[in-house]
Amino acid sequence: MIILIPAYEPDHQLITLVRTLREADPWVTIVVVDDGSGPEYQDTFDAATRFGCHVLSYAVNGGKGHALKSGFAFITERFPGHDVVCADSDGQHGVADILAVADRVRGVTAAMVLGCRNFTGNVPARSKFGNTVTRALFRLATGQRVTDTQTGLRGYPAEMLPWLLTVRGQRYEYELNLLLEAKQAGYGIATVEIATVYLDHNSGSHFRPVADSVRIYAPLLKFLGSSLTAFMVDTVLFLLLSAFTDSLLLAVVGARVVSASVNFMVNRRLVFEHGNDTSLRSAATGYVALVMVLLSANYGAMWALTSAAVPDVVAKVVTEVTLLGISYAVQQRFLFVRKARAAAPQAPETHIPALVPAQFQHSPTGKSGDQSPKRFRSN
C-alpha cells in the first residue's frame, strides 16, 4: 500500500500527517509530490524526506490533478502492483480514516474507494454548498449517488493506475472527472465514512472558488450554454409560429426541429468531450429518439399548463426547465459516451509528461512552464 500526498505550499500539517502515519505504521510507503511550491517551502519537504518519504518536485505549480498523475506514474514505475491511497496535506484526513480507506481498498475489485464526510458540525458554508451542488449534478449526470464528490481521501487498486493516467484534468476538476468517467471505464465506486475536519475554516485550502469551480462545472456550464441558445431559438420560433399559424402543435414541433438541430451539433462538437467518439449516424439516431420523447413530454406539459390558463411564455419556461435535467442526463450517460478502447496492445494515452529518471537528483530548477519533476529524493 502506498500513501500519496500532493502538496502545494504546505504548512506544518504535512509533517504532522507524515509523522503520525509513521507512528501508526513504520513500514508504510509514503510518496509526497511538491507541486511547484517554491524554495521557501524546501525545509518542509526536506523534513518529509527525513521521515522516509519519497519526494517528487517540479518548479512550476501544475495543479492537484497534475500532482496526482505525477505520483501515479512514479508509483506505477517504481512500485508496480501496489494499491494507492491519496490524502490531502492540510490535516483534513486523520490517520485512522486513511488506514480505513486503505483497508477497504484491499477488499474491493475494480472500484475506487472514497472517504466520504458526513458534513456535520462546524463546516464552512462554501464547502457545504459546493459539495451539495456537485453531489446533485453528479447524480444527474451519472445516476449514481455519492455523498461526498469532493473528498480528497481516495483509494485506488493497483489495476486502476494505468486508467488514472488517461483521464483529463490538471487541477481540481481531475478528481471529479475520475468519478464521471469511472462507470464508463468499468469501475465501481465504494465508500467509507470518515470524520469531517476543517482546520481554521479550511484556510489552508488553495481552492479558488471562481476559477476552480468553473473548471469543475465546465461540462455542465457548456451544456447549459448550449441549452440556453437552443431554448432562445426554440422560444422565438414558437412565438412566431404561434402568431402566424394559430396551431399549438405546429408551433411546438416546428420550433423544436430547428432548435434541436442546433443543440445536437453544438453538444456533439463542443459540449461533451466524447461527442465525436460515436458515429454521426448513431449519435443522430439516438438524439432524434431523445427529441421525440422530450417533444411528446413537452407538448403534453404545454397542453396541460395552457389549459390551466397559464400564459404561453410561462408555460414554456416551466416545461423547458423541467425537461432540461432529463436531457442532460441522457446525453451524458448514454448518447455521447467514451468509446471503448481497441483491444490491440498500445501505449496508454497519458495527460502528464514522462517522469525524469532518478539519476537526475537535485537538478537545477527548470525554466518557467516546465512541468516535469525536477527533483527526486528518498531515504
Coordinates of C-alpha atoms in Angstrom, one line a residue:
M1 CA 0.0 0.0 0.0
I2 CA 1.3 3.4 -1.0
I3 CA 0.1 6.7 0.6
L4 CA 0.3 9.5 -2.0
I5 CA 0.1 13.1 -0.7
P6 CA 0.0 16.0 -3.2
A7 CA 1.2 19.3 -1.6
Y8 CA 1.3 22.9 -2.7
E9 CA 2.8 25.4 -0.2
P10 CA 2.1 23.1 2.8
D11 CA 2.3 24.2 6.4
H12 CA 3.2 22.1 9.4
Q13 CA 0.2 19.9 8.9
L14 CA 2.1 17.9 6.2
I15 CA 4.8 17.0 8.6
T16 CA 2.3 16.2 11.4
L17 CA 0.5 13.8 9.0
V18 CA 3.7 12.1 7.8
R19 CA 4.9 11.7 11.4
T20 CA 1.6 10.3 12.6
L21 CA 1.5 7.9 9.7
R22 CA 5.0 6.7 10.5
E23 CA 3.9 6.2 14.2
A24 CA 0.9 4.2 13.1
D25 CA 2.7 2.1 10.6
P26 CA 6.6 2.4 10.5
W27 CA 6.8 0.4 7.2
V28 CA 4.2 2.3 5.2
T29 CA 5.5 3.8 1.9
I30 CA 4.7 7.5 1.5
V31 CA 5.1 9.5 -1.7
V32 CA 4.8 13.3 -1.4
V33 CA 4.5 15.4 -4.6
D34 CA 5.8 19.0 -4.2
D35 CA 3.5 20.8 -6.7
G36 CA 5.8 23.7 -7.5
S37 CA 5.7 25.2 -4.0
G38 CA 9.0 27.1 -4.4
P39 CA 12.2 27.3 -2.5
E40 CA 10.6 28.9 0.6
Y41 CA 9.0 25.5 1.3
Q42 CA 12.1 23.5 0.8
D43 CA 12.6 22.9 4.6
T44 CA 9.1 21.3 4.8
F45 CA 9.8 18.8 2.0
D46 CA 13.3 18.2 3.4
A47 CA 11.6 17.2 6.7
A48 CA 9.3 14.9 4.8
T49 CA 12.4 13.2 3.3
R50 CA 13.9 12.8 6.7
F51 CA 10.8 10.9 7.7
G52 CA 11.5 8.4 4.9
C53 CA 9.1 9.9 2.3
H54 CA 9.8 9.7 -1.5
V55 CA 9.5 13.4 -2.6
L56 CA 8.9 14.4 -6.2
S57 CA 9.2 18.1 -7.1
Y58 CA 9.0 20.4 -10.1
A59 CA 9.5 24.1 -10.5
V60 CA 6.1 25.4 -11.6
N61 CA 2.7 24.7 -10.0
G62 CA 0.7 22.4 -12.3
G63 CA -2.4 21.8 -10.2
K64 CA -3.7 18.9 -8.0
G65 CA -4.6 16.7 -10.9
H66 CA -1.1 17.1 -12.3
A67 CA 0.5 16.3 -9.0
L68 CA -1.7 13.2 -8.5
K69 CA -0.9 11.9 -12.0
S70 CA 2.9 12.5 -11.4
G71 CA 2.6 10.4 -8.3
F72 CA 0.6 7.7 -10.0
A73 CA 3.2 7.5 -12.8
F74 CA 6.1 7.3 -10.3
I75 CA 4.3 4.6 -8.3
T76 CA 3.5 2.6 -11.4
E77 CA 7.1 2.6 -12.4
R78 CA 8.8 2.3 -9.0
F79 CA 6.2 0.2 -7.1
P80 CA 4.2 -1.8 -9.6
G81 CA 1.3 -3.8 -8.3
H82 CA 0.8 -1.6 -5.2
D83 CA -2.6 -0.1 -4.2
V84 CA -2.6 3.7 -3.6
V85 CA -4.4 5.9 -1.1
C86 CA -4.4 9.6 -1.8
A87 CA -4.7 12.0 1.1
D88 CA -4.6 15.8 1.4
S89 CA -1.7 17.6 3.1
D90 CA -3.7 20.1 5.0
G91 CA -4.7 18.0 8.0
Q92 CA -8.3 17.2 7.0
H93 CA -7.7 13.5 6.9
G94 CA -6.9 11.6 10.1
V95 CA -4.6 8.7 10.1
A96 CA -7.4 6.3 11.3
D97 CA -9.5 7.3 8.3
I98 CA -6.6 6.9 5.9
L99 CA -5.9 3.4 7.1
A100 CA -9.7 2.6 7.0
V101 CA -9.8 3.5 3.3
A102 CA -6.6 1.5 2.7
D103 CA -8.2 -1.5 4.4
R104 CA -11.3 -1.2 2.2
V105 CA -9.2 -0.9 -1.0
R106 CA -7.7 -4.3 -0.2
G107 CA -11.2 -5.8 -0.3
V108 CA -12.6 -4.3 -3.5
T109 CA -12.2 -5.3 -7.1
A110 CA -12.2 -2.8 -10.0
A111 CA -13.5 0.0 -7.8
M112 CA -12.2 3.2 -6.2
V113 CA -12.9 3.8 -2.5
L114 CA -14.0 7.3 -1.4
G115 CA -13.6 8.5 2.2
C116 CA -16.9 10.4 2.5
R117 CA -17.5 13.1 5.1
N118 CA -21.0 13.4 6.6
F119 CA -20.7 17.3 6.8
T120 CA -21.9 17.6 10.4
G121 CA -20.6 20.1 12.9
N122 CA -18.8 23.4 12.0
V123 CA -18.5 23.1 8.2
P124 CA -17.6 26.3 6.2
A125 CA -20.6 27.4 4.2
R126 CA -18.7 27.4 0.9
S127 CA -17.6 23.8 1.4
K128 CA -21.1 22.6 2.3
F129 CA -22.7 24.5 -0.6
G130 CA -20.1 23.3 -3.1
N131 CA -20.4 19.7 -2.2
T132 CA -24.2 19.9 -2.2
V133 CA -24.3 21.3 -5.7
T134 CA -21.6 18.9 -7.0
R135 CA -23.4 15.9 -5.5
A136 CA -26.7 16.8 -7.2
L137 CA -25.0 17.4 -10.5
F138 CA -23.1 14.2 -10.3
R139 CA -26.2 12.2 -9.6
L140 CA -27.9 13.9 -12.5
A141 CA -25.0 13.1 -14.9
T142 CA -24.4 9.5 -13.8
G143 CA -27.4 8.2 -11.9
Q144 CA -25.1 7.3 -9.0
R145 CA -25.5 8.6 -5.5
V146 CA -22.2 9.7 -3.8
T147 CA -22.4 11.6 -0.6
D148 CA -19.1 13.4 -1.0
T149 CA -17.9 14.0 -4.5
Q150 CA -15.2 16.5 -3.4
T151 CA -13.3 14.3 -1.0
G152 CA -9.5 14.2 -1.4
L153 CA -9.2 10.9 0.5
R154 CA -9.5 8.2 -2.1
G155 CA -8.1 4.7 -2.6
Y156 CA -7.3 3.0 -5.9
P157 CA -6.4 -0.7 -6.5
A158 CA -3.2 -1.1 -8.4
E159 CA -5.1 -2.3 -11.5
M160 CA -6.7 1.2 -11.9
L161 CA -3.4 3.2 -12.1
P162 CA -2.9 3.0 -15.9
W163 CA -6.5 4.3 -16.4
L164 CA -6.0 7.1 -13.9
L165 CA -3.3 8.5 -16.1
T166 CA -5.6 8.7 -19.1
V167 CA -8.3 10.8 -17.6
R168 CA -8.2 14.5 -18.5
G169 CA -7.7 17.3 -16.0
Q170 CA -4.8 19.0 -14.4
R171 CA -6.3 20.8 -11.4
Y172 CA -9.3 20.2 -9.1
E173 CA -11.5 19.1 -11.9
Y174 CA -9.5 15.9 -12.3
E175 CA -10.9 14.2 -9.3
L176 CA -14.5 14.9 -10.4
N177 CA -13.6 13.7 -13.9
L178 CA -12.5 10.4 -12.4
L179 CA -15.9 9.9 -10.8
L180 CA -17.7 11.0 -14.0
E181 CA -15.8 8.5 -16.2
A182 CA -15.4 5.6 -13.8
K183 CA -18.7 3.9 -14.7
Q184 CA -18.0 4.0 -18.5
A185 CA -14.5 2.6 -17.9
G186 CA -15.9 -0.3 -16.0
Y187 CA -15.0 0.8 -12.4
G188 CA -17.3 1.0 -9.4
I189 CA -17.3 3.4 -6.5
A190 CA -17.2 2.2 -2.9
T191 CA -17.4 4.5 0.2
V192 CA -16.1 4.6 3.7
E193 CA -17.5 7.2 6.2
I194 CA -14.8 9.5 7.6
A195 CA -14.7 12.4 10.0
T196 CA -15.5 15.9 8.8
V197 CA -12.4 18.0 9.7
Y198 CA -11.9 21.7 8.7
L199 CA -9.0 23.4 10.4
D200 CA -9.4 27.2 10.8
H201 CA -12.3 27.2 8.4
N202 CA -10.3 25.4 5.8
S203 CA -7.9 28.4 5.5
G204 CA -5.1 26.1 4.3
S205 CA -7.0 25.2 1.1
H206 CA -5.7 26.5 -2.2
F207 CA -9.1 26.0 -3.9
R208 CA -10.1 29.1 -5.9
P209 CA -13.9 29.5 -5.6
V210 CA -14.4 31.1 -9.0
A211 CA -11.7 29.8 -11.3
D212 CA -11.7 26.2 -9.9
S213 CA -15.4 26.0 -9.8
V214 CA -15.6 26.9 -13.4
R215 CA -13.2 24.1 -14.2
I216 CA -15.1 21.6 -12.2
Y217 CA -18.5 22.6 -13.6
A218 CA -17.3 23.2 -17.1
P219 CA -19.2 20.3 -18.8
L220 CA -22.5 21.4 -17.2
L221 CA -21.9 25.1 -17.9
K222 CA -21.2 24.3 -21.5
F223 CA -24.3 22.2 -21.7
L224 CA -26.4 25.0 -20.1
G225 CA -25.0 27.5 -22.5
S226 CA -25.9 25.2 -25.4
S227 CA -29.3 24.6 -24.0
L228 CA -29.9 28.3 -23.4
T229 CA -29.0 29.0 -27.0
A230 CA -31.4 26.3 -28.2
F231 CA -34.0 27.5 -25.8
M232 CA -33.9 31.0 -27.2
V233 CA -34.1 29.8 -30.7
D234 CA -37.0 27.5 -29.8
T235 CA -38.9 30.2 -27.9
V236 CA -38.6 32.8 -30.6
L237 CA -39.7 30.3 -33.3
F238 CA -42.5 29.1 -31.1
L239 CA -43.9 32.6 -30.6
L240 CA -43.6 33.4 -34.3
L241 CA -45.3 30.2 -35.4
S242 CA -48.0 30.5 -32.8
A243 CA -48.8 34.0 -34.1
F244 CA -48.8 33.1 -37.8
T245 CA -50.3 29.6 -37.7
D246 CA -52.5 29.7 -34.6
S247 CA -51.6 26.0 -34.1
L248 CA -50.0 24.9 -30.8
L249 CA -48.9 21.5 -32.3
L250 CA -47.2 23.1 -35.4
A251 CA -45.6 25.8 -33.2
V252 CA -44.1 23.3 -30.8
V253 CA -43.0 20.8 -33.5
G254 CA -41.6 23.4 -35.9
A255 CA -39.6 25.3 -33.2
R256 CA -38.2 22.1 -31.7
V257 CA -37.0 20.7 -35.1
V258 CA -34.8 23.8 -35.7
S259 CA -33.6 24.2 -32.1
A260 CA -32.8 20.5 -31.7
S261 CA -30.7 20.5 -34.8
V262 CA -28.7 23.4 -33.4
N263 CA -28.4 21.8 -30.0
F264 CA -27.2 18.5 -31.4
M265 CA -24.4 19.9 -33.4
V266 CA -23.2 22.1 -30.6
N267 CA -23.4 19.3 -28.0
R268 CA -21.6 16.8 -30.2
R269 CA -18.7 19.1 -31.2
L270 CA -18.3 21.4 -28.2
V271 CA -20.1 20.3 -25.0
F272 CA -19.4 16.6 -24.5
E273 CA -15.8 15.6 -24.6
H274 CA -16.5 12.2 -26.2
G275 CA -19.2 13.5 -28.5
N276 CA -17.2 12.6 -31.6
D277 CA -16.4 9.1 -30.4
T278 CA -19.8 8.0 -31.6
S279 CA -20.5 8.0 -35.3
L280 CA -22.7 10.8 -36.6
R281 CA -25.4 8.4 -37.7
S282 CA -25.5 6.6 -34.4
A283 CA -25.5 9.8 -32.4
A284 CA -28.1 11.4 -34.6
T285 CA -30.4 8.4 -34.3
G286 CA -30.1 8.4 -30.6
Y287 CA -30.6 12.1 -30.4
V288 CA -33.7 12.0 -32.6
A289 CA -35.2 9.4 -30.4
L290 CA -34.5 11.5 -27.3
V291 CA -36.0 14.6 -29.0
M292 CA -39.2 12.6 -29.9
V293 CA -39.6 11.5 -26.3
L294 CA -38.9 15.0 -25.0
L295 CA -41.2 16.6 -27.6
S296 CA -44.1 14.4 -26.5
A297 CA -43.5 15.3 -22.9
N298 CA -43.1 19.0 -23.9
Y299 CA -46.4 19.0 -25.8
G300 CA -48.2 17.2 -23.0
A301 CA -46.9 19.6 -20.4
M302 CA -47.6 22.7 -22.5
W303 CA -51.2 21.5 -23.2
A304 CA -51.8 20.8 -19.5
L305 CA -50.4 24.2 -18.4
T306 CA -52.1 26.3 -21.1
S307 CA -55.3 24.5 -20.5
A308 CA -55.0 25.6 -16.9
A309 CA -54.8 29.3 -18.1
V310 CA -51.0 29.6 -17.6
P311 CA -49.6 32.1 -20.1
D312 CA -47.7 30.6 -23.1
V313 CA -44.3 32.1 -22.2
V314 CA -44.6 31.0 -18.5
A315 CA -45.7 27.5 -19.6
K316 CA -42.8 27.3 -22.0
V317 CA -40.2 28.3 -19.4
V318 CA -41.6 25.8 -16.8
T319 CA -41.7 23.0 -19.3
E320 CA -38.2 23.6 -20.6
V321 CA -36.5 23.9 -17.2
T322 CA -38.2 20.6 -16.1
L323 CA -37.0 18.7 -19.1
L324 CA -33.5 20.2 -19.2
G325 CA -32.1 17.9 -16.5
I326 CA -33.5 14.8 -18.2
S327 CA -31.9 15.8 -21.5
Y328 CA -28.5 16.4 -19.9
A329 CA -28.5 13.1 -18.0
V330 CA -29.5 11.0 -21.1
Q331 CA -26.9 12.7 -23.3
Q332 CA -24.1 12.5 -20.7
R333 CA -24.8 8.9 -19.7
F334 CA -26.0 7.2 -22.9
L335 CA -25.6 9.3 -26.1
F336 CA -22.2 11.0 -26.0
V337 CA -20.2 8.4 -24.1
R338 CA -16.5 7.4 -24.3
K339 CA -15.8 4.8 -26.9
A340 CA -14.2 1.6 -25.7
R341 CA -10.5 1.4 -26.5
A342 CA -9.3 -1.1 -29.0
A343 CA -8.1 -4.4 -27.7
A344 CA -4.8 -4.2 -29.6
P345 CA -1.9 -3.5 -27.3
Q346 CA -0.7 0.1 -27.3
A347 CA 0.8 2.6 -25.0
P348 CA -1.9 4.3 -23.0
E349 CA -2.6 8.0 -23.7
T350 CA -1.5 9.9 -20.7
H351 CA -2.0 13.5 -19.7
I352 CA 1.2 14.1 -17.9
P353 CA 4.9 14.4 -19.0
A354 CA 7.2 11.5 -18.5
L355 CA 9.0 11.3 -15.2
V356 CA 12.6 12.4 -15.0
P357 CA 14.8 9.4 -14.2
A358 CA 16.0 9.1 -10.7
Q359 CA 19.6 9.7 -11.6
F360 CA 18.8 13.4 -12.2
Q361 CA 18.6 14.1 -8.5
H362 CA 18.8 17.6 -7.2
S363 CA 18.9 19.0 -10.8
P364 CA 18.7 22.8 -11.1
T365 CA 15.3 24.5 -11.2
G366 CA 13.7 24.3 -14.7
K367 CA 12.6 27.1 -16.9
S368 CA 9.2 28.6 -16.4
G369 CA 6.5 26.4 -17.7
D370 CA 8.4 23.2 -17.4
Q371 CA 6.1 20.8 -15.6
S372 CA 8.3 17.7 -15.4
P373 CA 9.5 16.6 -12.0
K374 CA 13.0 18.1 -11.3
R375 CA 13.9 16.6 -8.0
F376 CA 13.5 13.1 -6.6
R377 CA 14.6 12.3 -3.1
S378 CA 14.2 9.3 -0.9
N379 CA 15.8 7.6 2.0

